Coordinates of C-alpha atoms in Angstrom, one line a residue:
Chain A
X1 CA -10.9 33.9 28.6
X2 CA -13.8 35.8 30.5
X3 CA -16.7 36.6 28.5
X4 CA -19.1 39.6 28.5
X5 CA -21.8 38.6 26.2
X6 CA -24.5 41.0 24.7
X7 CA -27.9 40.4 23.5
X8 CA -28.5 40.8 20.5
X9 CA -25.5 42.0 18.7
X10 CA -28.0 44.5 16.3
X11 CA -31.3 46.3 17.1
X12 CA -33.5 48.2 15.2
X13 CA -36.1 50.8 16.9
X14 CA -38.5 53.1 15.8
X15 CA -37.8 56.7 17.0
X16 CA -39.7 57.2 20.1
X17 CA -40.1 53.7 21.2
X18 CA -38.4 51.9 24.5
X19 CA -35.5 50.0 24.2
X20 CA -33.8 47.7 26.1
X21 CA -30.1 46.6 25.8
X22 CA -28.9 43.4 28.0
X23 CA -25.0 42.7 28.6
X24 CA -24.5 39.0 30.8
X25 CA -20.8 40.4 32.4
X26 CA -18.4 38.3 33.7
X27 CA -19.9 35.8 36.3
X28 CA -18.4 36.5 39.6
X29 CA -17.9 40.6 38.1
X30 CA -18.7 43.7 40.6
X31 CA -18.3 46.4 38.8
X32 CA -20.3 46.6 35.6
X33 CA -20.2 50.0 33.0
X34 CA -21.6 50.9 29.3
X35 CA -20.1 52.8 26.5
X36 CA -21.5 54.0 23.8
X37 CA -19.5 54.6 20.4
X38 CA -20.8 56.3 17.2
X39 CA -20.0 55.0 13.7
X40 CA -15.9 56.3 13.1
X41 CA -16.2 58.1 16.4
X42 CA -14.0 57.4 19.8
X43 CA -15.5 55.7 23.1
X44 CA -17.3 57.1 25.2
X45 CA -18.4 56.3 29.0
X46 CA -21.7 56.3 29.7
X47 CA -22.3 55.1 33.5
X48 CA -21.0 52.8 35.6
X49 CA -22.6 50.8 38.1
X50 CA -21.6 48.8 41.7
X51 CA -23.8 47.4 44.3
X52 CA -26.6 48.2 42.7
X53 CA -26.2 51.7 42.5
X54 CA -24.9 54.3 39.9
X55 CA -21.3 55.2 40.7
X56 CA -21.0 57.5 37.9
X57 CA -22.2 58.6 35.2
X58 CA -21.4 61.0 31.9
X59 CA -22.8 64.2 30.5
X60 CA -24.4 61.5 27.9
X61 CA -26.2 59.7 30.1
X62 CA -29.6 61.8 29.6
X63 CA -32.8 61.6 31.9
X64 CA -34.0 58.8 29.2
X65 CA -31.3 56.2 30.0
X66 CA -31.7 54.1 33.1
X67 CA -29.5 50.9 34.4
X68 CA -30.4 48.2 36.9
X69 CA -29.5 44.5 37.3
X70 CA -32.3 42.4 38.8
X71 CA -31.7 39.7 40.6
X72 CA -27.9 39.3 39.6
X73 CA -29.0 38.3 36.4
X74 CA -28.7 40.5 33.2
X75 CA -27.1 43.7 33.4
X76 CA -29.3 46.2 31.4
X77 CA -29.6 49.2 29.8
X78 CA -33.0 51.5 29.1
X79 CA -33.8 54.1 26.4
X80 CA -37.4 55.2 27.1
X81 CA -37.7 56.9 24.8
X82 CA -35.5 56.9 22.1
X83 CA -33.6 59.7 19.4
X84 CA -32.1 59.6 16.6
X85 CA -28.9 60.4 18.0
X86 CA -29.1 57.4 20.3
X87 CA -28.1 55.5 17.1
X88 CA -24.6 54.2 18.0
X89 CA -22.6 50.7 19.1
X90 CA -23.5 50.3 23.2
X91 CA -21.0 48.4 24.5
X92 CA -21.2 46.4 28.0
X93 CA -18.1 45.9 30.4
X94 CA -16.9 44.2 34.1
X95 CA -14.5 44.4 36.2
X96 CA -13.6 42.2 39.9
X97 CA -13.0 43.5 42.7
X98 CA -9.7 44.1 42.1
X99 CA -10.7 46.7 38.9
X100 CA -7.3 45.5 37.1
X101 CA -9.0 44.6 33.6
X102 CA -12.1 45.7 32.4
X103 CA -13.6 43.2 30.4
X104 CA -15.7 44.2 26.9
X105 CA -18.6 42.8 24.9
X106 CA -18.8 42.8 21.2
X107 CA -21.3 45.5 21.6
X108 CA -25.4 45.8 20.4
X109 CA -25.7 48.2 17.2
X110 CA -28.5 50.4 17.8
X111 CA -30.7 51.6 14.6
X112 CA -32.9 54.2 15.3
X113 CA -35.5 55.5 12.7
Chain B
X1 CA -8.1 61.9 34.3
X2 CA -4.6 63.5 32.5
X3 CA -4.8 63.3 29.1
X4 CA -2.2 61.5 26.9
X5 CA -0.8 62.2 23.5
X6 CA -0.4 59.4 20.9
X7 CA 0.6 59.6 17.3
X8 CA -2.8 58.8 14.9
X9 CA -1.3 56.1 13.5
X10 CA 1.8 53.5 12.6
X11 CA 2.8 51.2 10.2
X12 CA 4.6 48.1 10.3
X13 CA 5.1 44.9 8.9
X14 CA 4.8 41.6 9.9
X15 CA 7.2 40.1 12.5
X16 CA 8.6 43.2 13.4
X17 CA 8.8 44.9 16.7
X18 CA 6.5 47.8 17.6
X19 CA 7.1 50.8 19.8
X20 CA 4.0 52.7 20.2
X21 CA 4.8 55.8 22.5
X22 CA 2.5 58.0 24.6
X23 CA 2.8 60.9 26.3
X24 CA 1.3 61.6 29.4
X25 CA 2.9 65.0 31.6
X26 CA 0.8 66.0 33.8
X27 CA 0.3 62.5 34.9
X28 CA -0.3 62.0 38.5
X29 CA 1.5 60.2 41.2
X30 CA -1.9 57.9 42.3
X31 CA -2.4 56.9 38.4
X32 CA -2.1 54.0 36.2
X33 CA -1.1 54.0 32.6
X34 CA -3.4 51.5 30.6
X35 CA -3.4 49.8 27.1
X36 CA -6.2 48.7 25.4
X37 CA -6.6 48.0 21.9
X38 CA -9.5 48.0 19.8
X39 CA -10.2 46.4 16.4
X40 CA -13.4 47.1 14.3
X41 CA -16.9 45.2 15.3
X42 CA -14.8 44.4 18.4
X43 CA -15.1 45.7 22.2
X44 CA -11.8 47.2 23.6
X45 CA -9.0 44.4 25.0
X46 CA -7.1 44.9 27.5
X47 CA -3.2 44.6 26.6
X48 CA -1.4 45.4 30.1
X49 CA -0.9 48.4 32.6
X50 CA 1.4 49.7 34.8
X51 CA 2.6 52.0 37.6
X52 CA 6.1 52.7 37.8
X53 CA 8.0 49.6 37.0
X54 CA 8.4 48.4 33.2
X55 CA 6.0 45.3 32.9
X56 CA 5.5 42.4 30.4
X57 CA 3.2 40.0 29.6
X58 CA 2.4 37.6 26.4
X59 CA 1.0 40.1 24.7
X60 CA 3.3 43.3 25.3
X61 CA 6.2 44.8 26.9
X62 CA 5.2 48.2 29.0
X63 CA 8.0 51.0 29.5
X64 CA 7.4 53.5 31.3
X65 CA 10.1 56.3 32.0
X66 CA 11.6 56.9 35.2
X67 CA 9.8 60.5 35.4
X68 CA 6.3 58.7 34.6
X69 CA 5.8 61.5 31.8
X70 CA 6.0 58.8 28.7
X71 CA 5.5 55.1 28.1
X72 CA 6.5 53.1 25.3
X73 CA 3.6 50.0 24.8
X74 CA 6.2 47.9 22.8
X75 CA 4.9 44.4 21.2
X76 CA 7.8 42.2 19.3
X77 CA 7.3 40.3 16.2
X78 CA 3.8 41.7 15.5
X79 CA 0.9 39.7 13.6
X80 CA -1.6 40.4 11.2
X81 CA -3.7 40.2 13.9
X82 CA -2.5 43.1 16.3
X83 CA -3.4 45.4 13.4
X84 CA -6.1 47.7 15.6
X85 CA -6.5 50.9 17.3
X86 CA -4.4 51.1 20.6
X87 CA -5.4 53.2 23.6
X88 CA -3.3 54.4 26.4
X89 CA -5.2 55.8 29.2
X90 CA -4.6 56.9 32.7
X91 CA -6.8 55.4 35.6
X92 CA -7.0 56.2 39.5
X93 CA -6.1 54.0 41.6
X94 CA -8.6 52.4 43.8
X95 CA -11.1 54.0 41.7
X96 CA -13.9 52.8 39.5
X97 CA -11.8 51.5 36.6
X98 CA -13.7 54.2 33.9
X99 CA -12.0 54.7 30.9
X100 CA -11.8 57.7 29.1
X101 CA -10.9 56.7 25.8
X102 CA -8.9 59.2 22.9
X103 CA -8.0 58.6 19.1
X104 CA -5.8 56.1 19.8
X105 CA -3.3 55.2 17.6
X106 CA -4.0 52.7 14.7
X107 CA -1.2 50.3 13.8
X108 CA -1.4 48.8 10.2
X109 CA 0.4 46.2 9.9
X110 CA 1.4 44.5 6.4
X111 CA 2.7 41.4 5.1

């Protein structure tokens, strides 16, 4: 089935520094979004993005974080400049037009010491 | 978004039929009731969704009571492999397809 592939599946970043996360969504996907879930913790939504634009976005989507997808290409998201409490499993998703299914990656493990 | 209510967790064993139930009351008339499961180092899959009308698909059979209040995500002769955290969550319609995710409930399953 459709893929959602991220890159790379762990990172490790010294507190402070820039990071950058990239998801490739689903080719022919609108609608992209990230979530970000802490070690034995539950989902959560970060932002979600359409058009270029952020649609929405969460109470833990702080000043530091930023989103953009270039060109059509990779659909990315910045840390500049990372915490410790940014350490958590960021997962990329996409949706069609239609917003039926929403379509996960494996997620990128963020380290951050 | 309503909130829904799911038990923490189920057990089960293999090739038996599941009924995972949620609870959803203050549910509104322009929302969608979701299922997604989740399984560890693994991003959430969708299972199936509905509106009004029971639904089914290879993976699960969705009832949803006649009120809209409750929905039963039921999956027959269960595998190893559904053993994972299920999520039932409401969406708007026509909106942006966010998902606001709970506990879930985690089904074990045995052999």
């Amino acid at each position: 089935g459709p893929k959602v592939l991220q890159i790379p599946s762990h990172q490790i970043i010294d507190m402070g520094q820039m990071v950058t996360l990239n998801c490739d969504p689903v080719s022919n996907h609108l609608y992209f979004y990230w979530y970000k879930q802490i070690l034995g913790q539950q989902m959560e939504f970060l932002v979600n993005f359409y058009n270029g634009k952020v649609m929405e976005k969460s109470k833990l989507f702080k000043d530091q974080f930023s989103v953009e997808r270039p060109d059509g290409s990779y659909f990315t998201l910045k840390i500049q400049p990372t915490a410790l409490e940014d350490s958590a499993v960021y997962f990329c998703a996409s949706s069609d037009r239609r917003r039926t299914e929403v379509f996960f990656g494996k997620g990128t493990r963020l380290t951050v010491v | 978004d309503a909130k829904t209510t799911q038990p923490d967790s189920m057990e089960s064993t293999e090739g038996e039929t599941v009924h995972l139930p949620c609870s959803h009351a203050t549910i509104s008339g322009n929302e969608y009731i979701y299922w997604y499961r989740q399984v560890p180092l693994q991003g959430p899959e969708y299972v199936t969704h509905g509106l009004q009308q029971n639904t089914t698909n290879s993976m699960a059979f969705l009832a949803i009571a006649s009120d809209r209040k409750s929905s039963t995500l039921i999956l027959p002769h269960v595998s190893l492999r559904d053993a994972a955290v299920y999520h039932c969550i409401l969406t708007v319609k026509g909106g942006s397809a966010k998902l606001i995710f709970g506990e879930g409930t985690k089904l074990t399953v045995s052999s």
